[in-house]
Coordinates of C-alpha atoms and ligand atoms in Angstrom, one line a residue:
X25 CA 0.2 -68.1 4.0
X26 CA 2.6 -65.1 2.8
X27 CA 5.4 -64.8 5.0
X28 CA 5.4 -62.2 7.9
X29 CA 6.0 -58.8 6.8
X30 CA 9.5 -57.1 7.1
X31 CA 9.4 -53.5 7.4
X32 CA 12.9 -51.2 7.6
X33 CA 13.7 -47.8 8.8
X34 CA 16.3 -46.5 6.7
X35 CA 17.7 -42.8 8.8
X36 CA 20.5 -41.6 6.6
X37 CA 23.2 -40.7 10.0
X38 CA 23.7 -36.9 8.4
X39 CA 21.4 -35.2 11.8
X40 CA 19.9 -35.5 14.7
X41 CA 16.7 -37.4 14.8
X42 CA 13.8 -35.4 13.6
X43 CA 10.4 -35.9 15.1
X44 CA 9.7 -36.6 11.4
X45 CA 11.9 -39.4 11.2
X46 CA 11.0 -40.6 14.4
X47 CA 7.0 -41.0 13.6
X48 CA 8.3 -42.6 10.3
X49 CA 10.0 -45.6 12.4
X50 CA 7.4 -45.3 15.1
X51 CA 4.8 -46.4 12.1
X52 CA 7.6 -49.2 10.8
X53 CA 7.6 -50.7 14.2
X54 CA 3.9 -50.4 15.0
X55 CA 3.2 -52.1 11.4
X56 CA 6.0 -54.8 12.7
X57 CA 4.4 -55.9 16.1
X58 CA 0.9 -55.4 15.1
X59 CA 1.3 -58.1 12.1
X60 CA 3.9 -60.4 14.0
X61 CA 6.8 -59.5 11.0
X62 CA 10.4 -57.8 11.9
X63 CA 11.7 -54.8 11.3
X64 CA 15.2 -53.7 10.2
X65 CA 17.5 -50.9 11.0
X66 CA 19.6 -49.6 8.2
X67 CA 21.5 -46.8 8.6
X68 CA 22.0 -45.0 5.5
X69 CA 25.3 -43.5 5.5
X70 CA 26.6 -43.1 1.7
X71 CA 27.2 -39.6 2.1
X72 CA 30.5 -40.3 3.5
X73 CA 31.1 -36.5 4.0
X74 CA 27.8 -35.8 6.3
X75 CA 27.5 -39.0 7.7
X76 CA 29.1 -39.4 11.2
X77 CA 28.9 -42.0 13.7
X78 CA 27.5 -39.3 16.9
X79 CA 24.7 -38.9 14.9
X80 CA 24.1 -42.9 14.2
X81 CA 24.5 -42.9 18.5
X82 CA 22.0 -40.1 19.0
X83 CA 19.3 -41.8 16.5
X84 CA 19.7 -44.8 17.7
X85 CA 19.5 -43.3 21.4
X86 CA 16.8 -41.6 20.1
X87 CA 14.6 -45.0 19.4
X88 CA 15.4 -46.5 22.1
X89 CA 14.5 -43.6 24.0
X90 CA 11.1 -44.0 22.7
X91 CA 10.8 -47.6 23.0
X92 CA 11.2 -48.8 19.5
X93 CA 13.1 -52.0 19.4
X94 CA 14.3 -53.3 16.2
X95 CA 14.5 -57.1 14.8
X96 CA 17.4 -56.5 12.5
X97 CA 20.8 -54.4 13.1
X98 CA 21.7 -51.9 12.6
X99 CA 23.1 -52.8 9.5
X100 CA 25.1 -50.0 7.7
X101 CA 24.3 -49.5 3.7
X102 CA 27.9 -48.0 3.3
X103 CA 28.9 -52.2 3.5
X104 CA 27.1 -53.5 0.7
X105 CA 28.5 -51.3 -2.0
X106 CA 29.9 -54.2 -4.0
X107 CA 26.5 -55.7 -4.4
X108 CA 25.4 -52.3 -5.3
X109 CA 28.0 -52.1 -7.9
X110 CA 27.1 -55.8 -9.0
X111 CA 23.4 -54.7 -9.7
X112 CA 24.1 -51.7 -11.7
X113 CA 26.7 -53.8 -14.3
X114 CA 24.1 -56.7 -14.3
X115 CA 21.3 -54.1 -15.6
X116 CA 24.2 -52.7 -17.8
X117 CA 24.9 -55.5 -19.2
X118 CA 21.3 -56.7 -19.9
X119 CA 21.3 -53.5 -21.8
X120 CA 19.1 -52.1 -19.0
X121 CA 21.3 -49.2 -18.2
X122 CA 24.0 -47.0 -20.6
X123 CA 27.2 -45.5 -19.8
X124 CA 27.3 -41.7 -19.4
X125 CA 30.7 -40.1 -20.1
X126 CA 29.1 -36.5 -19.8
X127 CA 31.3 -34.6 -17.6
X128 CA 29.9 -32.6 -14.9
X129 CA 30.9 -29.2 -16.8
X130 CA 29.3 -30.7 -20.2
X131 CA 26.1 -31.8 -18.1
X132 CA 26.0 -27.7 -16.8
X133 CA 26.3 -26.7 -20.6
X134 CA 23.6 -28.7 -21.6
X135 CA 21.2 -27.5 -18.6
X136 CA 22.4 -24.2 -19.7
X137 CA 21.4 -24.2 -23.4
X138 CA 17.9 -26.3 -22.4
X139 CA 16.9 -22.9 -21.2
X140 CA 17.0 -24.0 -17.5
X141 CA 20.1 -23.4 -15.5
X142 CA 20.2 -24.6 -12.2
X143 CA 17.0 -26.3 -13.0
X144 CA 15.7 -30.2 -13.3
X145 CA 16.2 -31.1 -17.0
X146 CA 16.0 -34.3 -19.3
X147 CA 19.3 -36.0 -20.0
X148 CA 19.2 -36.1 -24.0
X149 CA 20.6 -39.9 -23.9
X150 CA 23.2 -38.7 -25.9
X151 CA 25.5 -41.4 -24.4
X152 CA 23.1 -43.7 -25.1
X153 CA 23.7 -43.8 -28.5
X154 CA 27.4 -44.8 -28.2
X155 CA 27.8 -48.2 -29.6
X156 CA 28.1 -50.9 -26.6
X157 CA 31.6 -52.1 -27.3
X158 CA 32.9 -48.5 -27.8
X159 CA 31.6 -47.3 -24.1
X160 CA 32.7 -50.3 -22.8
X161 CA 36.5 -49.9 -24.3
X162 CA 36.4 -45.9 -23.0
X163 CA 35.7 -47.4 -19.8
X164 CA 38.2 -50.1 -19.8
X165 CA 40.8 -47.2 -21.1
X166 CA 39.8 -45.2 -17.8
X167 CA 37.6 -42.9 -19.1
X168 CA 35.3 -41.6 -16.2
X169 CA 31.7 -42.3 -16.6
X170 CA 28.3 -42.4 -14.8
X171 CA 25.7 -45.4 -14.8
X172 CA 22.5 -44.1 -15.9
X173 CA 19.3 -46.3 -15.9
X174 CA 17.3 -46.4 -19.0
X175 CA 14.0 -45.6 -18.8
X176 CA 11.3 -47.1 -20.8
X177 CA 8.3 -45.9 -21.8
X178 CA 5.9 -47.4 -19.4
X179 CA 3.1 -46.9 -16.4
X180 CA 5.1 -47.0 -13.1
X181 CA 2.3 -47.0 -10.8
X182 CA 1.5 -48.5 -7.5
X183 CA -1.5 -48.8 -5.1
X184 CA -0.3 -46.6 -2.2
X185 CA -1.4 -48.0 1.3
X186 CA -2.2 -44.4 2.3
X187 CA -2.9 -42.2 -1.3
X188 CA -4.2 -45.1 -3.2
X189 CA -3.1 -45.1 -6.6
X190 CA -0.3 -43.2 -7.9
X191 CA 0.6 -43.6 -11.8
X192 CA 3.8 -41.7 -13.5
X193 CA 5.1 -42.6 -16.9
X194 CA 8.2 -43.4 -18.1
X195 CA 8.7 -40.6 -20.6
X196 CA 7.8 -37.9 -18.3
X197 CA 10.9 -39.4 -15.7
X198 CA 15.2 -38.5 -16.7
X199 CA 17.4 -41.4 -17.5
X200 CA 18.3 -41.1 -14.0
X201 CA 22.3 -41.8 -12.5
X202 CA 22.4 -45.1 -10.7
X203 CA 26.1 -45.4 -10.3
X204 CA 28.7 -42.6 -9.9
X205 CA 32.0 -42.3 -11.5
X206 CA 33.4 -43.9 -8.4
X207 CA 31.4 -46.9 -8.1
X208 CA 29.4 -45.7 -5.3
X209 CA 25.3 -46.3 -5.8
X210 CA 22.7 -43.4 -5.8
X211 CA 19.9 -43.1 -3.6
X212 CA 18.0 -45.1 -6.0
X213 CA 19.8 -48.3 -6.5
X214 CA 21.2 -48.0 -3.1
X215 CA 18.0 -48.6 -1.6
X216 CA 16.3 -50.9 -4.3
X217 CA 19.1 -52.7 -4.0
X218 CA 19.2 -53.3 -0.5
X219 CA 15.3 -53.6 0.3
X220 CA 15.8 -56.6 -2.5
X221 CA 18.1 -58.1 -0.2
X222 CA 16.4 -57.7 2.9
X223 CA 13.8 -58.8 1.7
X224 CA 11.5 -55.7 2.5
X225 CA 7.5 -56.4 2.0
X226 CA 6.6 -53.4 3.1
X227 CA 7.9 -49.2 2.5
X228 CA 6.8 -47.1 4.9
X229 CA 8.5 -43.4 4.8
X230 CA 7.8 -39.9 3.9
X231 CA 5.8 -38.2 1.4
X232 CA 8.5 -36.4 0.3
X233 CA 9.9 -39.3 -1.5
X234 CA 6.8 -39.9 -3.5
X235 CA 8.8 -39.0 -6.5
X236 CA 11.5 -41.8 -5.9
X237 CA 9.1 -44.1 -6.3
X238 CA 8.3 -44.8 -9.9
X239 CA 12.5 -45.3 -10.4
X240 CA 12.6 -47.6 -8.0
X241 CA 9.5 -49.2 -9.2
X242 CA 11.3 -49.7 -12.3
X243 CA 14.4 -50.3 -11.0
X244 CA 12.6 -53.3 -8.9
X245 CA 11.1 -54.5 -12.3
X246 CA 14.7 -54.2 -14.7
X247 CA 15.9 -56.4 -11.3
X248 CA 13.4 -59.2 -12.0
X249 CA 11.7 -58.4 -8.5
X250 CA 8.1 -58.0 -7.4
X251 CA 8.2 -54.0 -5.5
X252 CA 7.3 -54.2 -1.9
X253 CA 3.7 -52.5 -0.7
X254 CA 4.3 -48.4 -0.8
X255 CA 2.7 -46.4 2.4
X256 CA 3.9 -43.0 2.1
X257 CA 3.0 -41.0 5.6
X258 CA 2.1 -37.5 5.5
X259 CA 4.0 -34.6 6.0
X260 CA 4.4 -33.0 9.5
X261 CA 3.6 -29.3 9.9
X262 CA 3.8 -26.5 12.4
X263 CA 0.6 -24.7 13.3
X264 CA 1.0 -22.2 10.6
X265 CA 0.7 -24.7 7.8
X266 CA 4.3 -24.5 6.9
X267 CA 7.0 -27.6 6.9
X268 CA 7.6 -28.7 10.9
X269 CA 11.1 -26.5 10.9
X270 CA 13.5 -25.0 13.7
X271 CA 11.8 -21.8 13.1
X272 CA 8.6 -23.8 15.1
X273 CA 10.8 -24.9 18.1
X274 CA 12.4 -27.9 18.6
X275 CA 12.6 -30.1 16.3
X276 CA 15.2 -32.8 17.3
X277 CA 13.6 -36.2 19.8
X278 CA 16.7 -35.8 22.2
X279 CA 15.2 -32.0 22.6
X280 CA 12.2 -33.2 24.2
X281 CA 13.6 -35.4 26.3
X282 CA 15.8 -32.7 27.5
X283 CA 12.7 -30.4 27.9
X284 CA 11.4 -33.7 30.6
X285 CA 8.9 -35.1 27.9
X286 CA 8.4 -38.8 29.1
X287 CA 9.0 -41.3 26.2
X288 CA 5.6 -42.8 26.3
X289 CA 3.9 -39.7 26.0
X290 CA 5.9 -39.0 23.2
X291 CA 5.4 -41.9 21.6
X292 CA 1.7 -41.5 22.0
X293 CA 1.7 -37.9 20.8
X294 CA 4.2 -39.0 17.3
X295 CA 1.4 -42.2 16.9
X296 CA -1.5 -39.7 16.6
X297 CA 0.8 -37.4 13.7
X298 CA -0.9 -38.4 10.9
X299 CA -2.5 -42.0 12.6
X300 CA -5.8 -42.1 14.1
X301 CA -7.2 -45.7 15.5
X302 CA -10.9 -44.2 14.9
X303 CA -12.7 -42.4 17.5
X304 CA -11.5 -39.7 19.3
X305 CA -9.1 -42.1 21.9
X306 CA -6.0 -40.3 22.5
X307 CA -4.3 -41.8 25.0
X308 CA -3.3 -45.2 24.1
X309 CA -1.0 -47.2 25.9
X310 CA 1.6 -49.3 24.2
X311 CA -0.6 -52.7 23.6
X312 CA -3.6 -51.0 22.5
X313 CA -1.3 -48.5 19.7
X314 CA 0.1 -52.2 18.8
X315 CA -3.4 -54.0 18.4
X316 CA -5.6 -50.6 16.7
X317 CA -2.3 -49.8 14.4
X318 CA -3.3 -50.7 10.3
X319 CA -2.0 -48.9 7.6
X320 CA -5.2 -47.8 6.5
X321 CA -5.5 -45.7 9.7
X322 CA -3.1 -43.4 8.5
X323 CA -4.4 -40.0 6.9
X324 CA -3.5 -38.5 3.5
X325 CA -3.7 -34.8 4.6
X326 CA -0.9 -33.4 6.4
X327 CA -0.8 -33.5 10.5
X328 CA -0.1 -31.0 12.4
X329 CA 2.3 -30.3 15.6
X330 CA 1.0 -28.8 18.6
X331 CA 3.5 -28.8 21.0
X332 CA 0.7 -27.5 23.8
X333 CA -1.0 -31.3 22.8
X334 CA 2.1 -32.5 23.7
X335 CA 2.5 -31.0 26.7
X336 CA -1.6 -31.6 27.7
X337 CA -0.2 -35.3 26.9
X338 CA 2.5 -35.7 28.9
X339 CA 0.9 -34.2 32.1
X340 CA -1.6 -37.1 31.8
X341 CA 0.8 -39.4 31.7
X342 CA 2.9 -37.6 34.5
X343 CA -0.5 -38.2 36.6
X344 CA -0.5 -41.4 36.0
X345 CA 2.8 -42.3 36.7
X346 CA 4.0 -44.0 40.6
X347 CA 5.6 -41.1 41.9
X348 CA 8.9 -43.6 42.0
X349 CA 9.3 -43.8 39.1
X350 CA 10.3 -39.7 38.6
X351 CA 12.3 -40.5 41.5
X352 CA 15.5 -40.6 39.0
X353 CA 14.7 -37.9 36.5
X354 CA 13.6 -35.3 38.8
X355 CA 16.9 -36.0 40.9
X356 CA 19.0 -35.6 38.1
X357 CA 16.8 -32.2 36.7
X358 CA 17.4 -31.0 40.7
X359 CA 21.0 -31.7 40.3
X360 CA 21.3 -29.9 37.2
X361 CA 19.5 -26.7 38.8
X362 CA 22.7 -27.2 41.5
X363 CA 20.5 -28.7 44.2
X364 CA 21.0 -31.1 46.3
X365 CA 18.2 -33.2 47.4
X366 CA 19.3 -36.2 49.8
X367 CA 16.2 -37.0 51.1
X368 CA 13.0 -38.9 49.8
X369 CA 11.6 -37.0 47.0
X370 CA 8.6 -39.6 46.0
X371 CA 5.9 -37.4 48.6
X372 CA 7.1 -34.6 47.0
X373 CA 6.5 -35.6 43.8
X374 CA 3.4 -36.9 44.4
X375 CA 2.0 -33.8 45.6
X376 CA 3.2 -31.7 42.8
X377 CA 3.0 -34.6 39.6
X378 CA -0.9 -33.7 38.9
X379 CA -0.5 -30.1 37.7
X380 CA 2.5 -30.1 36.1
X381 CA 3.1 -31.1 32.6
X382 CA 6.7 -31.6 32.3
X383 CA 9.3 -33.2 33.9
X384 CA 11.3 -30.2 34.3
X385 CA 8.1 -28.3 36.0
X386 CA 7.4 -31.0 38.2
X387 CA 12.0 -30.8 39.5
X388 CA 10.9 -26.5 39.4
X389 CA 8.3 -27.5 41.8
X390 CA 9.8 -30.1 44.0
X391 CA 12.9 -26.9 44.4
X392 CA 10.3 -24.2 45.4
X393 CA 9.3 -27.1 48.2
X394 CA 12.7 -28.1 49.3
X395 CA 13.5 -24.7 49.6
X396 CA 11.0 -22.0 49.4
X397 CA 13.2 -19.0 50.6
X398 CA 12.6 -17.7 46.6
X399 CA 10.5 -19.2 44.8
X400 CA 9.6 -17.0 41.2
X401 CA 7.0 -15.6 41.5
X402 CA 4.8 -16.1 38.5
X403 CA 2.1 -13.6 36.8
X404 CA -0.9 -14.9 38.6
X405 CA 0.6 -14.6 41.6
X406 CA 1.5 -11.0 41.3
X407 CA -2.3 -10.2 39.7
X408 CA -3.1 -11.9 43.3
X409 CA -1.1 -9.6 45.3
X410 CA -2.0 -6.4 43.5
X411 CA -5.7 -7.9 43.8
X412 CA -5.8 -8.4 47.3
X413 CA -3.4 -5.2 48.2
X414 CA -3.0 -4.8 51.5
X415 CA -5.1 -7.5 52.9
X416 CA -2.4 -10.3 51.1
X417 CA 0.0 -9.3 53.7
X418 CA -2.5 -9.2 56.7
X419 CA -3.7 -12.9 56.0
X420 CA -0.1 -14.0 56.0
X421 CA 0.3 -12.8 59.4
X422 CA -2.4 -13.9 60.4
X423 CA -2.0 -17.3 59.0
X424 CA 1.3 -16.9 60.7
X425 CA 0.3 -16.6 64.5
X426 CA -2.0 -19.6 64.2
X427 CA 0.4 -21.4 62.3
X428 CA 3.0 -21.0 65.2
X429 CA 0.2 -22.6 67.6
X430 CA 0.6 -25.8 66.2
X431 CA 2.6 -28.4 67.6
X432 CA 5.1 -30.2 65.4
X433 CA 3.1 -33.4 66.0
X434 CA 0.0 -31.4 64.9
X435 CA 1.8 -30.7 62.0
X436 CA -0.4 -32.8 59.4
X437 CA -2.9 -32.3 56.3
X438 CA -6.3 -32.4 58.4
X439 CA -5.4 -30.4 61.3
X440 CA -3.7 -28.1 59.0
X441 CA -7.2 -27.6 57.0
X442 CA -9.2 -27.3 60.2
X443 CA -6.5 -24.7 61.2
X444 CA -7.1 -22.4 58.4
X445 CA -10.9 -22.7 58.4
X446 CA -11.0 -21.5 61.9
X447 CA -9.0 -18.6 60.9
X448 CA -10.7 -18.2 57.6
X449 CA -14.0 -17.9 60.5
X450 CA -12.5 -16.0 63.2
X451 CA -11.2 -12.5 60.5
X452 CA -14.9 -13.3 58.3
X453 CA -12.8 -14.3 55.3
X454 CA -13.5 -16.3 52.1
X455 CA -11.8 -19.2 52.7
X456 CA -10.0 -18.4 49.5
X457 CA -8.5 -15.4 51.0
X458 CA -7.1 -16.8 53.5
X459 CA -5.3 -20.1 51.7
X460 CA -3.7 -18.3 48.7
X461 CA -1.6 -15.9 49.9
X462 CA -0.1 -18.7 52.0
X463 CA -0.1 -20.2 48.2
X464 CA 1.7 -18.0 46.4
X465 CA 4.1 -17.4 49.4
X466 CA 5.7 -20.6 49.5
X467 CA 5.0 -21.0 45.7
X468 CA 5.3 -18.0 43.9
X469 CA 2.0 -19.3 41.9
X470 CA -1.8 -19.1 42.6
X471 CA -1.7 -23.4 41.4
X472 CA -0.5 -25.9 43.8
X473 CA -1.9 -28.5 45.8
X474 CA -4.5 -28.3 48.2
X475 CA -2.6 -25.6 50.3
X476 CA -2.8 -28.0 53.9
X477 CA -1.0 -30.4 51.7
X478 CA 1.2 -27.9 51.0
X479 CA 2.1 -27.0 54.0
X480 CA 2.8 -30.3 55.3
X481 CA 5.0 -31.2 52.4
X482 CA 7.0 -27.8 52.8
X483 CA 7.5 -28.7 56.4
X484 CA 6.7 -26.7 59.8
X485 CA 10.0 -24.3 60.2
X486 CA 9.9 -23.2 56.9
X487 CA 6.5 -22.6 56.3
X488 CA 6.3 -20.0 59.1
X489 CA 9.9 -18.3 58.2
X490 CA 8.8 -18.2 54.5
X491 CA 5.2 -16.7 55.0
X492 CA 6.0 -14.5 57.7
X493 CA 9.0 -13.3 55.3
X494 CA 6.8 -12.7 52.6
X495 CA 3.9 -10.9 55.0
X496 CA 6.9 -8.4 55.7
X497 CA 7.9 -8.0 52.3
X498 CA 4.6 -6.6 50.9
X499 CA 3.4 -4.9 54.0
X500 CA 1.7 -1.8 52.4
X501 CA 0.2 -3.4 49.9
X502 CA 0.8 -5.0 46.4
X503 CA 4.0 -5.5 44.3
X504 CA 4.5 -2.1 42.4
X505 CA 2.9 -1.6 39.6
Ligands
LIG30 N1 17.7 -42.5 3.9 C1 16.4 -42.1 3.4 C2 15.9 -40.9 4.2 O1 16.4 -40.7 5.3 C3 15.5 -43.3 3.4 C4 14.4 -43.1 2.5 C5 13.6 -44.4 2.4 O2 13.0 -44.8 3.4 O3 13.6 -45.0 1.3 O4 15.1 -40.2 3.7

């Protein structure tokens, strides 16, 4: 039986983590639990000038966040330069790789008089052709100098889990740097390298490093090692068809959170970017993504973001949710609005959680109902005001007066709804005209609950101040136009 696979996500610490990056260790750690193998964290942080350590804590917030546990780490790649460094003299000495004593200005020159400043061009292995023992002695003597791998002339293909086969050739591929002038690995060999050692079955990143993968391929081969299995996922896009960019909105997970996504939702939405388990299921909770996730379930063409799907998304799961368990993030949203809210929240939340798709909408309407002396009012409920002209303010009142009959006792959901039906009677009004006035008064919105559950939520005292307020305000008819 081959051993369990062992997958790794591999964030190089130099930003925030992208939603990109995030559905790229999303799929490492659904490919992990679905086949019982492990998955490892390494942290990529060679770049010693943008790498910082706040943005290793804010990835690694950031998959937690989400959920994503991890078997192994993190470990950091900037530890294991010496073995870096150990496999690029091991493939010079087998002859494998060649000295480069070009300096960066005579590298520029030689661009230059290719006819392609500034562009890619093909290192003419000039340095190549420097006797072995003569490089070697420069080098000794302190001469600065480059590790470049030699390529051969070969097929460096592989059967890609999502594209099928990809083939490049040798010749067509530079005699690429593996080792700086001060010891430090490239991109490359860093990663070769270290999936090597960690024994890594499986790739699965980015199509964007589709062309990185024929040099490792042969770096894996000049290393004597069998290359893991290749999945490159596809690109993420916004809705124009462009690269998923700032310009599109946020583009960072800890964003979303902020905005009151809930991590499962997200999770769910990032799974479906370029994954589909067949059918047209969208919501999938965490065992089923587990069970349904293969590597052949993951689509070649680009996916698209729709942050409105997420949104749709999350509201389903915000329905679904025990009103306790919003307890704590619609406190803290509350507290960062400056209010206060002592009291238990949970019935408020529970009559507000179904229409709204956000965390931070569900803490805007819990603060209207804790304290509806001004709520905002919204576009459709100023079209219902100028609609209804004067007769908006005429129901209030008249909502009102009945209103003040009730005893607080009285004060609950049914009687409340036989309440406003006898009004709705008594004036001859659609029973519509007579509940959402009282809607958008203590809501500023035409959408609510059921508007006796409203009423009950938003309590007896200020119910009747609020309405009659409002009746007063638009007396004469309809918000100016
Ligand atoms: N550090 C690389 C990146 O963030 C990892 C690429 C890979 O998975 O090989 O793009």
């Amino acid at each position: 039986m081959p051993p369990p696979p062992r997958v790794r996500f591999a964030p190089s610490p130099t930003g925030y983590l992208h939603v990109g990056g995030a559905r790229t260790a999303l799929f490492n750690w659904l490919y992990a639990r679905h086949s019982g193998g492990q998955l490892v964290l390494r942290i990529e942080d060679t770049d010693r000038e943008r790498s910082t350590e706040a943005h290793t804590r804010v990835i690694l917030d950031g998959l937690s966040w989400l959920g994503i546990t991890w078997d192994e780490g993190p470990l950091f790649q900037g530890e294991y330069g010496p073995r870096h460094q150990a496999d690029a003299e091991r493939l010079l000495a087998e002859g494998k790789a060649y000295r480069c004593f070009c300096t960066r200005e005579e590298l520029e020159a030689q661009r230059a008089s290719a006819g392609n400043a500034g562009g890619s061009f093909r290192y003419d292995r000039r340095c190549y052709r420097i006797p072995a023992e003569e490089a070697a002695a420069r080098a000794a003597a302190g001469v600065p100098s480059t590790i470049r791998f030699l390529l051969r002339d070969e097929e460096l293909a592989w059967d890609d889990a999502v594209h099928g086969r990809i083939s490049f050739q040798g010749r067509d591929l530079d005699d690429f740097v593996i080792l700086r002038s001060d010891d430090t690995a490239i991109y490359n060999l860093a990663v070769v390298s270290d999936d090597i050692a960690m024994r890594i079955t499986h790739v699965i990143r980015g199509d964007d490093h589709i062309s990185n993968t024929p040099k490792q391929i042969a770096l894996y081969r000049a290393l004597g090692h069998q290359p893991p299995v290749f999945a490159h996922v596809p690109m993420i896009l916004g809705p124009d068809g462009k690269k998923l960019s700032k310009r599109h909105g946020a583009t960072a997970v800890g964003d979303y959170q902020e905005q009151g996504i809930l991590p499962t939702a997200m999770r769910n939405f990032l799974a479906l970017l370029g994954w589909s388990p067949g059918g047209d299921r969208e919501i999938l909770p965490e065992a089923d993504m587990i069970e349904l996730f293969t590597l052949e379930g993951i689509q070649k063409k680009a996916a698209v973001f729709d942050a409105t799907k997420l949104e749709w998304m999350n509201g389903q799961y915000l329905s679904t949710l025990p009103a306790q368990e919003l307890v704590a993030p619609v406190r803290r949203q509350l507290e960062r609005m400056g209010i206060s809210a002592d009291g238990d929240l949970a019935p408020l939340i529970d009559a507000v959680k179904a229409r709204s798709r956000t965390i931070l909408h569900v803490a805007g309407q819990v603060a209207v109902r804790l304290d509806p002396s001004r709520p905002p009012l919204d576009p459709k409920g100023e079209a219902l005001i100028r609609k209804m002209g004067p007769a908006f303010s005429t129901n209030l009142q008249r909502a009102a007066d009945a209103l003040d009959g009730v005893e607080p006792a009285g004060w609950t959901p049914e009687r409340l709804l036989d309440l406003l039906k006898r009004v709705a009677e008594q004036h001859g009004l659609k029973l519509g005209d007579a509940m959402q006035p009282i809607r958008v008064a203590l809501t500023g919105s035409t959408v609510s609950e059921p508007v006796n559950e409203l009423l009950a939520v938003v309590g007896r005292e200020r119910s009747i101040r609020r309405i009659r307020e409002v009746a007063h305000r638009w007396n004469g008819g309809g918000p100016p136009a």
